[in-house]
Amino acid sequence: MANQLDAIFSALGDPTRRAVLERLTDEPAAVSDLHGPHNMALPTFLRHLKVLEQAGLVRTHKTGRVRMVHIEADPLAQAETWLQQQRSLWNGRLDRLDALVQQEKDVKT
Amino acid sequence: MANQLDAIFSALGDPTRRAVLERLTDEPAAVSDLHGPHNMALPTFLRHLKVLEQAGLVRTHKTGRVRMVHIEADPLAQAETWLQQQRSLWNGRLDRLDALVQQEKDVKT
DNA sequence: CAATTGGTTAGCCATAATGCTAACTAAATC
DNA sequence: GATTTAGTTAGCATTATGGCTAACCAATTG
């Protein structure tokens, strides 16, 4: 995937993965704990985790036989920034439209 | 796809589609104009547009033989809201951690 | 040290996504 | 009315994604 944003947004485009992130905003958790509520085989679930990890959205470290997973705020912020930029450009456009309308009004009076 | 967010985030997870949206924040455009800068066959590009449309990110209407495409702000806002919620929960958690640390300090003094 | 627990690896299958070309329709223009 | 232009539809090939089972390793626990 070319862009970092590709990986981030793609990762977010799956309900299982978003649910994992939602859970992780609360506190870090072990792989099995995260797996618990999701009705799928563990290896399948593990691959979702790997997608999140490769997008940089979570990090993990293993101690003993337990792997702990914690959320990483930065990539979420990146995604948010892109969206905000779109909105601000969009708003800028609306402002310019507004200005045009004003101009029209001014001409007519 | 279960959730609306699935469709939105998945659609955003592709550089061509994000580029189209970036272009459309400026002003609406015809299909061919949008296609111009992208090095792919028109039918392929059309399918990207369809993905954006099904996610509600753009709307189109055809007049004569030209189909105009314009951006739709709402779904972008939805995505942004989800990200903001995650961040605010995350911040809440940091605040609680902070409180714990403070408590520790207080106990020690 | 045997059994359990937590996680991992490998391999398979089905479906969806992304790219293409070829052939077509319908509107605009010459 | 013939030609060009804008878009559409159909069909094909390749790769990515999301699910599974089976077999395995390594750390705990009994």
Short mmCIF file of C-alpha atoms (C1' of nucleotides) in Angstrom, two decimals:
data_model
loop_
_atom_site.label_atom_id
_atom_site.label_comp_id
_atom_site.label_asym_id
_atom_site.label_seq_id
_atom_site.Cartn_x
_atom_site.Cartn_y
_atom_site.Cartn_z
CA MET A 1 0.00 0.00 0.00
CA ALA A 2 1.48 3.29 -1.14
CA ASN A 3 0.36 5.64 1.57
CA GLN A 4 0.22 5.27 5.33
CA LEU A 5 -3.33 6.61 5.15
CA ASP A 6 -4.29 3.70 2.91
CA ALA A 7 -3.36 1.25 5.63
CA ILE A 8 -5.02 3.28 8.35
CA PHE A 9 -8.35 3.85 6.63
CA SER A 10 -8.49 0.30 5.26
CA ALA A 11 -7.87 -1.06 8.74
CA LEU A 12 -10.69 1.11 10.07
CA GLY A 13 -13.07 -0.19 7.42
CA ASP A 14 -13.85 -3.36 9.32
CA PRO A 15 -16.23 -3.59 12.30
CA THR A 16 -14.18 -6.19 14.17
CA ARG A 17 -11.11 -4.04 14.00
CA ARG A 18 -12.94 -0.88 15.02
CA ALA A 19 -14.43 -2.77 17.96
CA VAL A 20 -10.95 -3.81 19.04
CA LEU A 21 -9.78 -0.22 18.93
CA GLU A 22 -12.83 0.93 20.88
CA ARG A 23 -12.07 -1.62 23.52
CA LEU A 24 -8.43 -0.58 23.64
CA THR A 25 -9.14 3.09 24.28
CA ASP A 26 -10.21 1.94 27.70
CA GLU A 27 -7.10 -0.02 28.57
CA PRO A 28 -4.52 -2.40 27.05
CA ALA A 29 -5.55 -6.05 26.86
CA ALA A 30 -4.20 -9.50 26.08
CA VAL A 31 -4.93 -11.16 22.74
CA SER A 32 -7.35 -13.72 24.22
CA ASP A 33 -9.26 -11.06 26.13
CA LEU A 34 -9.66 -9.07 22.95
CA HIS A 35 -10.69 -12.19 21.10
CA GLY A 36 -13.36 -13.11 23.64
CA PRO A 37 -16.40 -11.20 22.33
CA HIS A 38 -15.70 -11.95 18.68
CA ASN A 39 -17.29 -14.97 17.15
CA MET A 40 -14.44 -16.21 15.00
CA ALA A 41 -11.51 -18.60 15.24
CA LEU A 42 -8.45 -17.26 17.00
CA PRO A 43 -6.14 -17.40 13.96
CA THR A 44 -8.68 -15.38 12.01
CA PHE A 45 -8.83 -12.85 14.80
CA LEU A 46 -5.05 -12.73 14.96
CA ARG A 47 -4.92 -11.63 11.36
CA HIS A 48 -7.19 -8.70 12.16
CA LEU A 49 -4.76 -7.74 14.90
CA LYS A 50 -1.90 -7.96 12.44
CA VAL A 51 -3.70 -5.58 10.10
CA LEU A 52 -4.10 -3.10 12.94
CA GLU A 53 -0.47 -3.50 13.87
CA GLN A 54 0.80 -3.01 10.34
CA ALA A 55 -1.26 0.14 10.08
CA GLY A 56 0.48 1.31 13.25
CA LEU A 57 -2.83 1.53 15.09
CA VAL A 58 -1.76 -0.83 17.86
CA ARG A 59 1.49 -2.10 19.29
CA THR A 60 2.09 -5.35 21.08
CA HIS A 61 4.71 -6.87 23.31
CA LYS A 62 4.86 -10.39 24.57
CA THR A 63 5.80 -11.28 28.11
CA GLY A 64 5.83 -14.95 28.98
CA ARG A 65 3.17 -16.52 26.81
CA VAL A 66 0.80 -13.54 26.91
CA ARG A 67 0.85 -10.85 24.24
CA MET A 68 -0.44 -7.49 25.39
CA VAL A 69 -1.94 -5.07 22.89
CA HIS A 70 -2.22 -1.33 23.32
CA ILE A 71 -3.59 1.37 21.07
CA GLU A 72 -1.38 3.93 19.37
CA ALA A 73 -2.93 7.38 19.13
CA ASP A 74 -0.83 8.87 16.32
CA PRO A 75 -2.30 7.15 13.26
CA LEU A 76 -5.82 7.92 14.44
CA ALA A 77 -4.76 11.55 14.65
CA GLN A 78 -3.36 11.35 11.11
CA ALA A 79 -6.65 10.10 9.79
CA GLU A 80 -8.53 12.76 11.69
CA THR A 81 -6.25 15.43 10.27
CA TRP A 82 -6.94 14.34 6.71
CA LEU A 83 -10.67 14.51 7.34
CA GLN A 84 -10.38 17.91 8.97
CA GLN A 85 -8.41 19.24 6.03
CA GLN A 86 -11.09 18.09 3.64
CA ARG A 87 -13.70 19.79 5.77
CA SER A 88 -11.79 23.04 6.02
CA LEU A 89 -11.24 23.13 2.27
CA TRP A 90 -14.90 22.35 1.79
CA ASN A 91 -15.84 25.13 4.17
CA GLY A 92 -13.50 27.46 2.36
CA ARG A 93 -15.40 26.69 -0.79
CA LEU A 94 -18.70 27.41 0.89
CA ASP A 95 -17.26 30.69 2.14
CA ARG A 96 -16.28 31.65 -1.39
CA LEU A 97 -19.73 30.72 -2.63
CA ASP A 98 -21.15 32.86 0.13
CA ALA A 99 -18.93 35.74 -0.94
CA LEU A 100 -20.20 35.37 -4.49
CA VAL A 101 -23.77 35.48 -3.34
CA GLN A 102 -23.02 38.58 -1.29
CA GLN A 103 -21.42 40.20 -4.32
CA GLU A 104 -24.52 39.44 -6.33
CA LYS A 105 -26.66 41.04 -3.71
CA ASP A 106 -24.41 44.10 -3.56
CA VAL A 107 -24.59 44.54 -7.30
CA LYS A 108 -28.35 44.38 -7.24
CA THR A 109 -28.78 47.05 -4.56
CA MET B 1 -21.34 -4.26 4.70
CA ALA B 2 -22.97 -4.03 8.09
CA ASN B 3 -22.18 -0.52 9.16
CA GLN B 4 -22.19 2.74 7.24
CA LEU B 5 -18.77 3.42 8.73
CA ASP B 6 -17.47 0.26 7.07
CA ALA B 7 -18.34 1.62 3.67
CA ILE B 8 -16.98 5.09 4.45
CA PHE B 9 -13.63 4.02 5.87
CA SER B 10 -13.12 1.34 3.23
CA ALA B 11 -13.80 3.87 0.50
CA LEU B 12 -11.24 6.22 2.06
CA GLY B 13 -8.64 3.46 2.14
CA ASP B 14 -7.69 3.94 -1.49
CA PRO B 15 -5.45 6.74 -2.82
CA THR B 16 -7.37 7.19 -6.06
CA ARG B 17 -10.61 7.69 -4.19
CA ARG B 18 -9.09 10.08 -1.66
CA ALA B 19 -7.57 12.05 -4.53
CA VAL B 20 -11.01 12.33 -6.12
CA LEU B 21 -12.47 13.64 -2.88
CA GLU B 22 -9.62 16.12 -2.48
CA ARG B 23 -10.30 17.39 -5.94
CA LEU B 24 -14.01 17.67 -5.25
CA THR B 25 -13.64 19.82 -2.16
CA ASP B 26 -12.64 22.53 -4.57
CA GLU B 27 -15.64 22.25 -6.88
CA PRO B 28 -17.91 19.71 -8.56
CA ALA B 29 -16.56 18.11 -11.71
CA ALA B 30 -17.55 15.87 -14.61
CA VAL B 31 -16.53 12.22 -14.67
CA SER B 32 -13.97 12.72 -17.46
CA ASP B 33 -12.37 15.68 -15.73
CA LEU B 34 -12.00 13.63 -12.57
CA HIS B 35 -10.62 10.76 -14.58
CA GLY B 36 -7.99 12.88 -16.34
CA PRO B 37 -5.07 12.71 -13.87
CA HIS B 38 -5.56 9.03 -13.07
CA ASN B 39 -3.64 6.49 -15.08
CA MET B 40 -6.30 3.84 -15.46
CA ALA B 41 -9.02 2.85 -17.89
CA LEU B 42 -12.25 4.78 -17.61
CA PRO B 43 -14.42 1.77 -16.63
CA THR B 44 -11.99 1.04 -13.82
CA PHE B 45 -12.16 4.62 -12.65
CA LEU B 46 -15.93 4.54 -12.87
CA ARG B 47 -16.00 1.71 -10.40
CA HIS B 48 -14.03 3.80 -7.92
CA LEU B 49 -16.63 6.49 -8.31
CA LYS B 50 -19.34 3.96 -7.66
CA VAL B 51 -17.65 2.94 -4.43
CA LEU B 52 -17.59 6.57 -3.33
CA GLU B 53 -21.21 6.98 -4.29
CA GLN B 54 -22.36 3.87 -2.44
CA ALA B 55 -20.56 5.07 0.66
CA GLY B 56 -22.54 8.30 0.28
CA LEU B 57 -19.35 10.32 -0.10
CA VAL B 58 -20.37 11.76 -3.44
CA ARG B 59 -23.53 12.29 -5.40
CA THR B 60 -23.94 12.54 -9.13
CA HIS B 61 -26.50 13.73 -11.60
CA LYS B 62 -26.39 13.45 -15.34
CA THR B 63 -27.40 16.26 -17.66
CA GLY B 64 -27.19 15.49 -21.34
CA ARG B 65 -24.28 13.12 -21.73
CA VAL B 66 -22.21 14.60 -18.91
CA ARG B 67 -22.37 13.28 -15.36
CA MET B 68 -21.44 15.79 -12.70
CA VAL B 69 -20.03 14.63 -9.40
CA HIS B 70 -20.11 16.55 -6.14
CA ILE B 71 -18.85 15.76 -2.69
CA GLU B 72 -21.20 15.06 0.22
CA ALA B 73 -19.93 16.39 3.55
CA ASP B 74 -22.00 14.29 5.93
CA PRO B 75 -20.25 10.91 5.75
CA LEU B 76 -16.88 12.58 6.17
CA ALA B 77 -18.25 14.18 9.31
CA GLN B 78 -19.46 10.79 10.53
CA ALA B 79 -16.00 9.31 10.13
CA GLU B 80 -14.47 12.30 11.85
CA THR B 81 -16.88 11.91 14.74
CA TRP B 82 -15.89 8.30 15.28
CA LEU B 83 -12.23 9.26 15.38
CA GLN B 84 -12.91 12.13 17.77
CA GLN B 85 -14.80 9.83 20.10
CA GLN B 86 -11.90 7.43 20.20
CA ARG B 87 -9.56 10.29 20.99
CA SER B 88 -11.74 11.68 23.71
CA LEU B 89 -12.07 8.27 25.34
CA TRP B 90 -8.32 7.85 25.01
CA ASN B 91 -7.78 11.25 26.59
CA GLY B 92 -10.18 10.35 29.36
CA ARG B 93 -8.05 7.35 30.05
CA LEU B 94 -4.92 9.45 30.15
CA ASP B 95 -6.66 11.79 32.56
CA ARG B 96 -7.50 8.91 34.84
CA LEU B 97 -3.93 7.69 34.66
CA ASP B 98 -2.83 11.18 35.50
CA ALA B 99 -5.17 11.23 38.49
CA LEU B 100 -3.69 7.96 39.67
CA VAL B 101 -0.20 9.37 39.42
CA GLN B 102 -1.29 12.46 41.34
CA GLN B 103 -2.81 10.26 44.01
CA GLU B 104 0.45 8.37 44.29
CA LYS B 105 2.30 11.63 44.70
CA ASP B 106 -0.18 12.84 47.33
CA VAL B 107 0.20 9.67 49.30
CA LYS B 108 3.93 10.00 49.29
CA THR B 109 3.99 13.61 50.54
"C1'" DC C 1 7.24 -34.28 34.06
"C1'" DA C 2 2.30 -34.27 32.31
"C1'" DA C 3 -1.42 -31.39 31.18
"C1'" DT C 4 -3.24 -26.97 30.23
"C1'" DT C 5 -3.18 -22.45 28.37
"C1'" DG C 6 -1.98 -18.73 25.10
"C1'" DG C 7 -0.48 -17.98 20.95
"C1'" DT C 8 1.45 -19.13 16.30
"C1'" DT C 9 2.14 -21.18 11.61
"C1'" DA C 10 0.69 -23.38 7.45
"C1'" DG C 11 -2.51 -24.35 4.20
"C1'" DC C 12 -7.05 -24.43 2.22
"C1'" DC C 13 -11.45 -22.29 0.36
"C1'" DA C 14 -14.80 -18.70 -1.10
"C1'" DT C 15 -15.68 -14.15 -2.12
"C1'" DA C 16 -14.64 -9.36 -3.06
"C1'" DA C 17 -11.76 -5.87 -5.10
"C1'" DT C 18 -9.08 -3.96 -8.81
"C1'" DG C 19 -7.36 -3.90 -13.11
"C1'" DC C 20 -8.17 -4.71 -18.28
"C1'" DT C 21 -10.53 -4.87 -23.25
"C1'" DA C 22 -14.39 -4.94 -26.35
"C1'" DA C 23 -18.70 -3.56 -27.62
"C1'" DC C 24 -22.43 -0.52 -26.97
"C1'" DT C 25 -25.82 3.81 -26.22
"C1'" DA C 26 -26.90 8.39 -26.43
"C1'" DA C 27 -25.95 13.27 -26.87
"C1'" DA C 28 -23.50 16.94 -29.37
"C1'" DT C 29 -21.22 18.63 -33.24
"C1'" DC C 30 -19.73 19.03 -38.11
"C1'" DG D 1 -26.96 12.16 -41.20
"C1'" DA D 2 -22.11 10.88 -40.07
"C1'" DT D 3 -18.74 11.51 -36.57
"C1'" DT D 4 -17.07 12.50 -32.28
"C1'" DT D 5 -17.53 12.63 -27.36
"C1'" DA D 6 -19.05 11.01 -22.70
"C1'" DG D 7 -20.28 7.44 -20.38
"C1'" DT D 8 -21.91 2.58 -19.68
"C1'" DT D 9 -22.20 -2.56 -19.68
"C1'" DA D 10 -20.35 -7.12 -19.91
"C1'" DG D 11 -16.95 -10.25 -19.21
"C1'" DC D 12 -12.33 -11.83 -17.97
"C1'" DA D 13 -7.86 -12.34 -15.08
"C1'" DT D 14 -5.34 -11.52 -10.93
"C1'" DT D 15 -4.73 -10.50 -6.28
"C1'" DA D 16 -6.37 -9.40 -1.65
"C1'" DT D 17 -9.36 -10.38 2.17
"C1'" DG D 18 -11.66 -12.99 5.52
"C1'" DG D 19 -13.03 -17.20 7.13
"C1'" DC D 20 -11.79 -22.15 8.55
"C1'" DT D 21 -9.01 -26.52 10.51
"C1'" DA D 22 -4.97 -28.97 11.87
"C1'" DA D 23 -0.73 -29.13 13.84
"C1'" DC D 24 2.60 -26.99 16.58
"C1'" DC D 25 5.65 -24.34 20.30
"C1'" DA D 26 6.49 -22.47 24.64
"C1'" DA D 27 5.20 -20.95 29.19
"C1'" DT D 28 2.46 -22.15 33.36
"C1'" DT D 29 0.29 -25.07 36.49
"C1'" DG D 30 -0.94 -29.48 38.81
#
